């Protein structure tokens, strides 16, 4: 099954065949509720590949998915979330798909998600692109800002009613659709980062390589980032993220690494480090486990400067043992 569209601006304006949009869902220790959600995705008609990052494969899960026409692949957290994306995308693009939606086990997509995303893919034609929905953070009950950047400055997009596709510069991987040509041009996701800022790094890479990202305002993805809580400090309202200490390590380390890697070409890569600084204040003022979190942030900053990457258990085995992570 495929869709045939015209190639805009092509010299020969010949028909261009775009295979059906596929979906790649990454799991980690899924629950029965997650399995129910996966089976609901199966009936939406998009080819579905499930990459399980749990420590061991689940024959029961594989059989249930296969019975509904979905493919199951165990990655055992090799390369973290980036590794799951890379193994899954390689498999799906080998099958001839023109674009793939990246979803996590908690992603809740609307019933028109695949239809509207396929319309957008057809409108863009045979070019390198990624498309993301607007992200509604259920923790704080508002949309995350969508940003556009020239590498030096950042501007927040404002959406008019009935807005169509709009160029942007940064997309969350969850809910994002990436075209085969974009993946070929940008290459694999950075497995050395393992988790956190994997999508930030890919967005920065796209800025350097001239691969355009878009936001699809007609679609909204419900998402939860951390365990956000609102606090008042005098007249100021501050949000604390309440991520565990091991996630603070990855955020700080990978943010610093992106700064070292990209700031000479893209000064906007400084922004993740401003976020790290903000999170230090959040931990000091509002969060529990301050010592573990602050020491993890400090280790992360140092390792980012030194280029000591990979999973925490490899980069900092003593810290991993102390945090009980592994």
Tab-separated table of N, CA, C and O in Angstrom, residues 6-97:
chain	number	residue	atom	x	y	z
A	6	UNK	N	2.634	14.181	-6.211
A	6	UNK	CA	3.516	14.900	-7.126
A	6	UNK	C	4.688	15.472	-6.366
A	6	UNK	O	4.544	15.902	-5.227
A	7	UNK	N	5.838	15.483	-6.982
A	7	UNK	CA	7.049	16.034	-6.371
A	7	UNK	C	7.116	17.521	-6.653
A	7	UNK	O	7.403	17.927	-7.780
A	8	UNK	N	6.834	18.404	-5.660
A	8	UNK	CA	6.833	19.837	-5.913
A	8	UNK	C	8.220	20.339	-6.276
A	8	UNK	O	9.193	20.041	-5.626
A	9	UNK	N	8.300	21.099	-7.345
A	9	UNK	CA	9.571	21.685	-7.741
A	9	UNK	C	10.499	20.725	-8.457
A	9	UNK	O	11.606	21.086	-8.799
A	10	UNK	N	10.074	19.498	-8.668
A	10	UNK	CA	10.945	18.536	-9.335
A	10	UNK	C	11.024	18.857	-10.821
A	10	UNK	O	10.065	19.314	-11.434
A	11	UNK	N	12.192	18.570	-11.385
A	11	UNK	CA	12.406	18.911	-12.792
A	11	UNK	C	11.425	18.175	-13.688
A	11	UNK	O	10.908	18.714	-14.655
A	12	UNK	N	11.160	16.932	-13.344
A	12	UNK	CA	10.284	16.140	-14.195
A	12	UNK	C	8.866	16.072	-13.651
A	12	UNK	O	7.973	15.571	-14.309
A	13	UNK	N	8.642	16.572	-12.436
A	13	UNK	CA	7.342	16.525	-11.751
A	13	UNK	C	6.652	15.181	-11.912
A	13	UNK	O	5.456	15.083	-12.122
A	14	UNK	N	7.470	14.118	-11.862
A	14	UNK	CA	6.925	12.776	-11.964
A	14	UNK	C	6.308	12.383	-10.639
A	14	UNK	O	6.564	12.975	-9.607
A	15	UNK	N	5.443	11.369	-10.694
A	15	UNK	CA	4.805	10.897	-9.468
A	15	UNK	C	5.865	10.356	-8.524
A	15	UNK	O	6.822	9.712	-8.942
A	16	UNK	N	5.672	10.647	-7.250
A	16	UNK	CA	6.605	10.196	-6.218
A	16	UNK	C	5.854	9.291	-5.257
A	16	UNK	O	4.808	9.673	-4.728
A	17	UNK	N	6.349	8.097	-5.052
A	17	UNK	CA	5.645	7.116	-4.246
A	17	UNK	C	6.132	7.154	-2.809
A	17	UNK	O	7.319	6.983	-2.549
A	18	UNK	N	5.224	7.399	-1.894
A	18	UNK	CA	5.533	7.433	-0.474
A	18	UNK	C	4.865	6.248	0.200
A	18	UNK	O	3.646	6.161	0.233
A	19	UNK	N	5.639	5.301	0.717
A	19	UNK	CA	5.018	4.189	1.422
A	19	UNK	C	4.250	4.690	2.635
A	19	UNK	O	4.447	5.809	3.107
A	20	UNK	N	3.381	3.870	3.123
A	20	UNK	CA	2.593	4.225	4.303
A	20	UNK	C	3.467	4.648	5.474
A	20	UNK	O	4.546	4.125	5.681
A	21	UNK	N	2.981	5.595	6.213
A	21	UNK	CA	3.635	6.038	7.438
A	21	UNK	C	3.609	4.918	8.464
A	21	UNK	O	2.567	4.303	8.691
A	22	UNK	N	4.754	4.642	9.074
A	22	UNK	CA	4.832	3.611	10.102
A	22	UNK	C	4.988	4.207	11.487
A	22	UNK	O	5.196	5.414	11.638
A	23	UNK	N	4.884	3.361	12.492
A	23	UNK	CA	5.015	3.808	13.882
A	23	UNK	C	6.023	2.934	14.604
A	23	UNK	O	6.006	1.698	14.477
A	24	UNK	N	6.901	3.577	15.353
A	24	UNK	CA	7.906	2.898	16.168
A	24	UNK	C	7.651	3.269	17.629
A	24	UNK	O	7.719	4.446	17.988
A	25	UNK	N	7.349	2.285	18.448
A	25	UNK	CA	7.061	2.519	19.864
A	25	UNK	C	8.169	1.890	20.697
A	25	UNK	O	8.498	0.704	20.517
A	26	UNK	N	8.751	2.665	21.609
A	26	UNK	CA	9.804	2.173	22.491
A	26	UNK	C	9.211	1.866	23.867
A	26	UNK	O	8.520	2.706	24.450
A	27	UNK	N	9.489	0.674	24.354
A	27	UNK	CA	8.994	0.240	25.659
A	27	UNK	C	10.142	0.123	26.662
A	27	UNK	O	11.286	-0.121	26.283
A	28	UNK	N	9.790	0.264	27.937
A	28	UNK	CA	10.725	-0.050	29.011
A	28	UNK	C	9.905	-0.541	30.200
A	28	UNK	O	9.124	0.213	30.765
A	29	UNK	N	10.053	-1.821	30.510
A	29	UNK	CA	9.284	-2.459	31.578
A	29	UNK	C	7.794	-2.120	31.453
A	29	UNK	O	7.185	-1.538	32.360
A	30	UNK	N	7.190	-2.498	30.333
A	30	UNK	CA	5.797	-2.100	30.096
A	30	UNK	C	4.823	-2.811	31.037
A	30	UNK	O	5.066	-3.928	31.500
A	31	UNK	N	3.707	-2.145	31.289
A	31	UNK	CA	2.630	-2.712	32.105
A	31	UNK	C	1.536	-3.246	31.188
A	31	UNK	O	1.576	-3.078	29.957
A	32	UNK	N	0.541	-3.885	31.777
A	32	UNK	CA	-0.592	-4.374	30.994
A	32	UNK	C	-1.343	-3.216	30.346
A	32	UNK	O	-1.897	-3.354	29.254
A	33	UNK	N	-1.350	-2.069	31.008
A	33	UNK	CA	-1.982	-0.877	30.430
A	33	UNK	C	-1.264	-0.442	29.155
A	33	UNK	O	-1.897	-0.044	28.168
A	34	UNK	N	0.067	-0.524	29.157
A	34	UNK	CA	0.826	-0.181	27.955
A	34	UNK	C	0.514	-1.146	26.821
A	34	UNK	O	0.415	-0.741	25.655
A	35	UNK	N	0.356	-2.433	27.133
A	35	UNK	CA	0.015	-3.414	26.102
A	35	UNK	C	-1.346	-3.088	25.501
A	35	UNK	O	-1.526	-3.157	24.279
A	36	UNK	N	-2.303	-2.722	26.339
A	36	UNK	CA	-3.625	-2.339	25.837
A	36	UNK	C	-3.517	-1.167	24.876
A	36	UNK	O	-4.155	-1.142	23.812
A	37	UNK	N	-2.692	-0.196	25.234
A	37	UNK	CA	-2.484	0.973	24.373
A	37	UNK	C	-1.856	0.561	23.042
A	37	UNK	O	-2.242	1.067	21.975
A	38	UNK	N	-0.899	-0.356	23.081
A	38	UNK	CA	-0.264	-0.826	21.845
A	38	UNK	C	-1.271	-1.505	20.927
A	38	UNK	O	-1.258	-1.304	19.708
A	39	UNK	N	-2.147	-2.298	21.488
A	39	UNK	CA	-3.148	-2.982	20.676
A	39	UNK	C	-4.126	-1.985	20.053
A	39	UNK	O	-4.624	-2.201	18.948
A	40	UNK	N	-4.385	-0.892	20.754
A	40	UNK	CA	-5.222	0.166	20.180
A	40	UNK	C	-4.522	0.820	18.994
A	40	UNK	O	-5.166	1.192	18.001
A	41	UNK	N	-3.187	0.980	19.083
A	41	UNK	CA	-2.434	1.534	17.960
A	41	UNK	C	-2.487	0.603	16.750
A	41	UNK	O	-2.520	1.063	15.605
A	42	UNK	N	-2.495	-0.700	17.007
A	42	UNK	CA	-2.499	-1.672	15.911
A	42	UNK	C	-3.703	-1.479	14.995
A	42	UNK	O	-3.592	-1.636	13.774
A	43	UNK	N	-4.849	-1.142	15.570
A	43	UNK	CA	-6.064	-1.051	14.764
A	43	UNK	C	-6.121	0.243	13.960
A	43	UNK	O	-7.024	0.407	13.137
A	44	UNK	N	-5.172	1.168	14.173
A	44	UNK	CA	-5.173	2.410	13.401
A	44	UNK	C	-4.588	2.225	12.007
A	44	UNK	O	-4.638	3.140	11.186
A	45	UNK	N	-4.009	1.059	11.747
A	45	UNK	CA	-3.643	0.718	10.381
A	45	UNK	C	-2.217	1.004	9.976
A	45	UNK	O	-1.780	0.563	8.911
A	46	UNK	N	-1.457	1.756	10.763
A	46	UNK	CA	-0.065	2.036	10.411
A	46	UNK	C	0.806	0.835	10.767
A	46	UNK	O	0.622	0.228	11.826
A	47	UNK	N	1.760	0.462	9.903
A	47	UNK	CA	2.692	-0.604	10.271
A	47	UNK	C	3.379	-0.266	11.595
A	47	UNK	O	3.883	0.847	11.765
A	48	UNK	N	3.391	-1.209	12.519
A	48	UNK	CA	3.859	-0.937	13.876
A	48	UNK	C	5.030	-1.839	14.237
A	48	UNK	O	4.948	-3.065	14.102
A	49	UNK	N	6.120	-1.225	14.700
A	49	UNK	CA	7.265	-1.953	15.234
A	49	UNK	C	7.448	-1.528	16.686
A	49	UNK	O	7.513	-0.329	16.983
A	50	UNK	N	7.521	-2.483	17.573
A	50	UNK	CA	7.704	-2.219	18.996
A	50	UNK	C	9.122	-2.634	19.378
A	50	UNK	O	9.509	-3.791	19.195
A	51	UNK	N	9.908	-1.689	19.878
A	51	UNK	CA	11.269	-1.968	20.338
A	51	UNK	C	11.249	-1.963	21.862
A	51	UNK	O	10.951	-0.943	22.486
A	52	UNK	N	11.565	-3.106	22.440
A	52	UNK	CA	11.514	-3.260	23.894
A	52	UNK	C	12.907	-3.037	24.475
A	52	UNK	O	13.834	-3.791	24.206
A	53	UNK	N	13.031	-1.990	25.301
A	53	UNK	CA	14.309	-1.686	25.949
A	53	UNK	C	14.403	-2.283	27.343
A	53	UNK	O	15.327	-1.946	28.096
A	54	UNK	N	13.459	-3.142	27.689
A	54	UNK	CA	13.516	-3.835	28.980
A	54	UNK	C	14.726	-4.764	29.001
A	54	UNK	O	15.237	-5.164	27.948
A	55	UNK	N	15.194	-5.138	30.208
A	55	UNK	CA	16.408	-5.975	30.290
A	55	UNK	C	16.297	-7.310	29.565
A	55	UNK	O	17.295	-7.831	29.055
A	56	UNK	N	15.104	-7.881	29.507
A	56	UNK	CA	14.939	-9.193	28.873
A	56	UNK	C	13.722	-9.168	27.958
A	56	UNK	O	12.766	-8.418	28.181
A	57	UNK	N	13.776	-9.990	26.918
A	57	UNK	CA	12.667	-10.076	25.973
A	57	UNK	C	11.445	-10.722	26.633
A	57	UNK	O	11.574	-11.524	27.560
A	58	UNK	N	10.277	-10.368	26.148
A	58	UNK	CA	9.028	-10.933	26.646
A	58	UNK	C	8.347	-11.705	25.525
A	58	UNK	O	7.815	-11.115	24.582
A	59	UNK	N	8.360	-13.050	25.638
A	59	UNK	CA	7.708	-13.879	24.636
A	59	UNK	C	6.204	-13.641	24.622
A	59	UNK	O	5.570	-13.598	23.554
A	60	UNK	N	5.616	-13.428	25.799
A	60	UNK	CA	4.174	-13.181	25.879
A	60	UNK	C	3.803	-11.910	25.122
A	60	UNK	O	2.836	-11.882	24.354
A	61	UNK	N	4.583	-10.851	25.333
A	61	UNK	CA	4.328	-9.590	24.656
A	61	UNK	C	4.534	-9.731	23.156
A	61	UNK	O	3.728	-9.232	22.354
A	62	UNK	N	5.594	-10.410	22.778
A	62	UNK	CA	5.882	-10.596	21.356
A	62	UNK	C	4.749	-11.347	20.669
A	62	UNK	O	4.314	-10.973	19.574
A	63	UNK	N	4.248	-12.412	21.298
A	63	UNK	CA	3.162	-13.196	20.703
A	63	UNK	C	1.884	-12.372	20.579
A	63	UNK	O	1.178	-12.451	19.558
A	64	UNK	N	1.577	-11.584	21.608
A	64	UNK	CA	0.364	-10.760	21.575
A	64	UNK	C	0.433	-9.734	20.455
A	64	UNK	O	-0.547	-9.501	19.738
A	65	UNK	N	1.600	-9.115	20.280
A	65	UNK	CA	1.749	-8.114	19.232
A	65	UNK	C	1.747	-8.746	17.844
A	65	UNK	O	1.122	-8.225	16.914
A	66	UNK	N	2.447	-9.866	17.714
A	66	UNK	CA	2.481	-10.539	16.421
A	66	UNK	C	1.093	-10.979	15.976
A	66	UNK	O	0.761	-10.950	14.791
A	67	UNK	N	0.269	-11.365	16.937
A	67	UNK	CA	-1.093	-11.789	16.620
A	67	UNK	C	-1.929	-10.642	16.060
A	67	UNK	O	-2.935	-10.877	15.378
A	68	UNK	N	-1.510	-9.417	16.348
A	68	UNK	CA	-2.226	-8.246	15.844
A	68	UNK	C	-1.471	-7.557	14.711
A	68	UNK	O	-1.745	-6.402	14.371
A	69	UNK	N	-0.492	-8.250	14.134
A	69	UNK	CA	0.200	-7.720	12.970
A	69	UNK	C	1.344	-6.777	13.263
A	69	UNK	O	1.883	-6.158	12.342
A	70	UNK	N	1.723	-6.646	14.530
A	70	UNK	CA	2.834	-5.765	14.891
A	70	UNK	C	4.109	-6.581	15.085
A	70	UNK	O	4.053	-7.744	15.494
A	71	UNK	N	5.249	-5.961	14.801
A	71	UNK	CA	6.533	-6.629	14.961
A	71	UNK	C	7.161	-6.250	16.296
A	71	UNK	O	7.041	-5.106	16.751
A	72	UNK	N	7.817	-7.204	16.929
A	72	UNK	CA	8.451	-6.994	18.234
A	72	UNK	C	9.951	-7.195	18.097
A	72	UNK	O	10.422	-8.140	17.470
A	73	UNK	N	10.716	-6.271	18.679
A	73	UNK	CA	12.174	-6.350	18.644
A	73	UNK	C	12.710	-6.020	20.025
A	73	UNK	O	12.396	-4.964	20.577
A	74	UNK	N	13.513	-6.894	20.605
A	74	UNK	CA	14.113	-6.634	21.907
A	74	UNK	C	15.477	-5.976	21.710
A	74	UNK	O	16.344	-6.524	21.037
A	75	UNK	N	15.651	-4.795	22.314
A	75	UNK	CA	16.923	-4.078	22.224
A	75	UNK	C	17.704	-4.119	23.532
A	75	UNK	O	18.896	-3.829	23.566
A	76	UNK	N	17.017	-4.490	24.643
A	76	UNK	CA	17.652	-4.628	25.961
A	76	UNK	C	18.416	-3.369	26.380
A	76	UNK	O	19.456	-3.451	27.020
A	77	UNK	N	17.915	-2.212	25.997
A	77	UNK	CA	18.474	-0.914	26.383
A	77	UNK	C	19.870	-0.659	25.816
A	77	UNK	O	20.619	0.171	26.339
A	78	UNK	N	20.228	-1.353	24.760
A	78	UNK	CA	21.526	-1.136	24.115
A	78	UNK	C	21.521	0.234	23.445
A	78	UNK	O	20.751	0.491	22.526
A	79	UNK	N	22.369	1.136	23.930
A	79	UNK	CA	22.396	2.495	23.409
A	79	UNK	C	21.267	3.365	23.916
A	79	UNK	O	21.068	4.474	23.404
A	80	UNK	N	20.527	2.889	24.930
A	80	UNK	CA	19.457	3.673	25.520
A	80	UNK	C	18.338	3.963	24.537
A	80	UNK	O	18.078	3.194	23.605
A	81	UNK	N	17.663	5.096	24.735
A	81	UNK	CA	16.562	5.464	23.850
A	81	UNK	C	17.064	5.699	22.434
A	81	UNK	O	16.397	5.345	21.452
A	82	UNK	N	18.275	6.248	22.297
A	82	UNK	CA	18.841	6.480	20.970
A	82	UNK	C	19.067	5.161	20.244
A	82	UNK	O	18.790	5.044	19.040
A	83	UNK	N	19.559	4.148	20.963
A	83	UNK	CA	19.770	2.844	20.352
A	83	UNK	C	18.473	2.212	19.891
A	83	UNK	O	18.412	1.588	18.825
A	84	UNK	N	17.407	2.369	20.691
A	84	UNK	CA	16.105	1.828	20.304
A	84	UNK	C	15.601	2.497	19.023
A	84	UNK	O	15.087	1.836	18.116
A	85	UNK	N	15.755	3.825	18.953
A	85	UNK	CA	15.359	4.527	17.732
A	85	UNK	C	16.150	4.022	16.531
A	85	UNK	O	15.584	3.762	15.462
A	86	UNK	N	17.451	3.907	16.688
A	86	UNK	CA	18.291	3.525	15.556
A	86	UNK	C	17.981	2.124	15.049
A	86	UNK	O	17.875	1.907	13.833
A	87	UNK	N	17.850	1.165	15.964
A	87	UNK	CA	17.527	-0.191	15.533
A	87	UNK	C	16.154	-0.236	14.875
A	87	UNK	O	15.957	-0.892	13.849
A	88	UNK	N	15.195	0.468	15.457
A	88	UNK	CA	13.841	0.443	14.906
A	88	UNK	C	13.728	1.156	13.575
A	88	UNK	O	13.092	0.658	12.641
A	89	UNK	N	14.332	2.330	13.459
A	89	UNK	CA	14.251	3.079	12.206
A	89	UNK	C	14.948	2.339	11.071
A	89	UNK	O	14.454	2.300	9.936
A	90	UNK	N	16.106	1.758	11.377
A	90	UNK	CA	16.808	0.993	10.342
A	90	UNK	C	15.924	-0.138	9.826
A	90	UNK	O	15.822	-0.366	8.610
A	91	UNK	N	15.254	-0.836	10.745
A	91	UNK	CA	14.379	-1.951	10.355
A	91	UNK	C	13.215	-1.450	9.495
A	91	UNK	O	12.869	-2.058	8.475
A	92	UNK	N	12.594	-0.343	9.885
A	92	UNK	CA	11.401	0.119	9.168
A	92	UNK	C	11.749	0.738	7.817
A	92	UNK	O	11.015	0.557	6.838
A	93	UNK	N	12.857	1.473	7.756
A	93	UNK	CA	13.230	2.053	6.472
A	93	UNK	C	13.704	0.980	5.498
A	93	UNK	O	13.553	1.130	4.282
A	94	UNK	N	14.267	-0.104	6.004
A	94	UNK	CA	14.614	-1.233	5.140
A	94	UNK	C	13.376	-1.846	4.496
A	94	UNK	O	13.445	-2.413	3.411
A	95	UNK	N	12.239	-1.706	5.169
A	95	UNK	CA	10.978	-2.229	4.640
A	95	UNK	C	10.348	-1.285	3.619
A	95	UNK	O	9.282	-1.576	3.082
A	96	UNK	N	10.988	-0.142	3.367
A	96	UNK	CA	10.520	0.760	2.321
A	96	UNK	C	9.626	1.875	2.785
A	96	UNK	O	9.090	2.619	1.952
A	97	UNK	N	9.445	2.039	4.090
A	97	UNK	CA	8.605	3.123	4.574
A	97	UNK	C	9.243	4.479	4.290
A	97	UNK	O	10.464	4.630	4.365
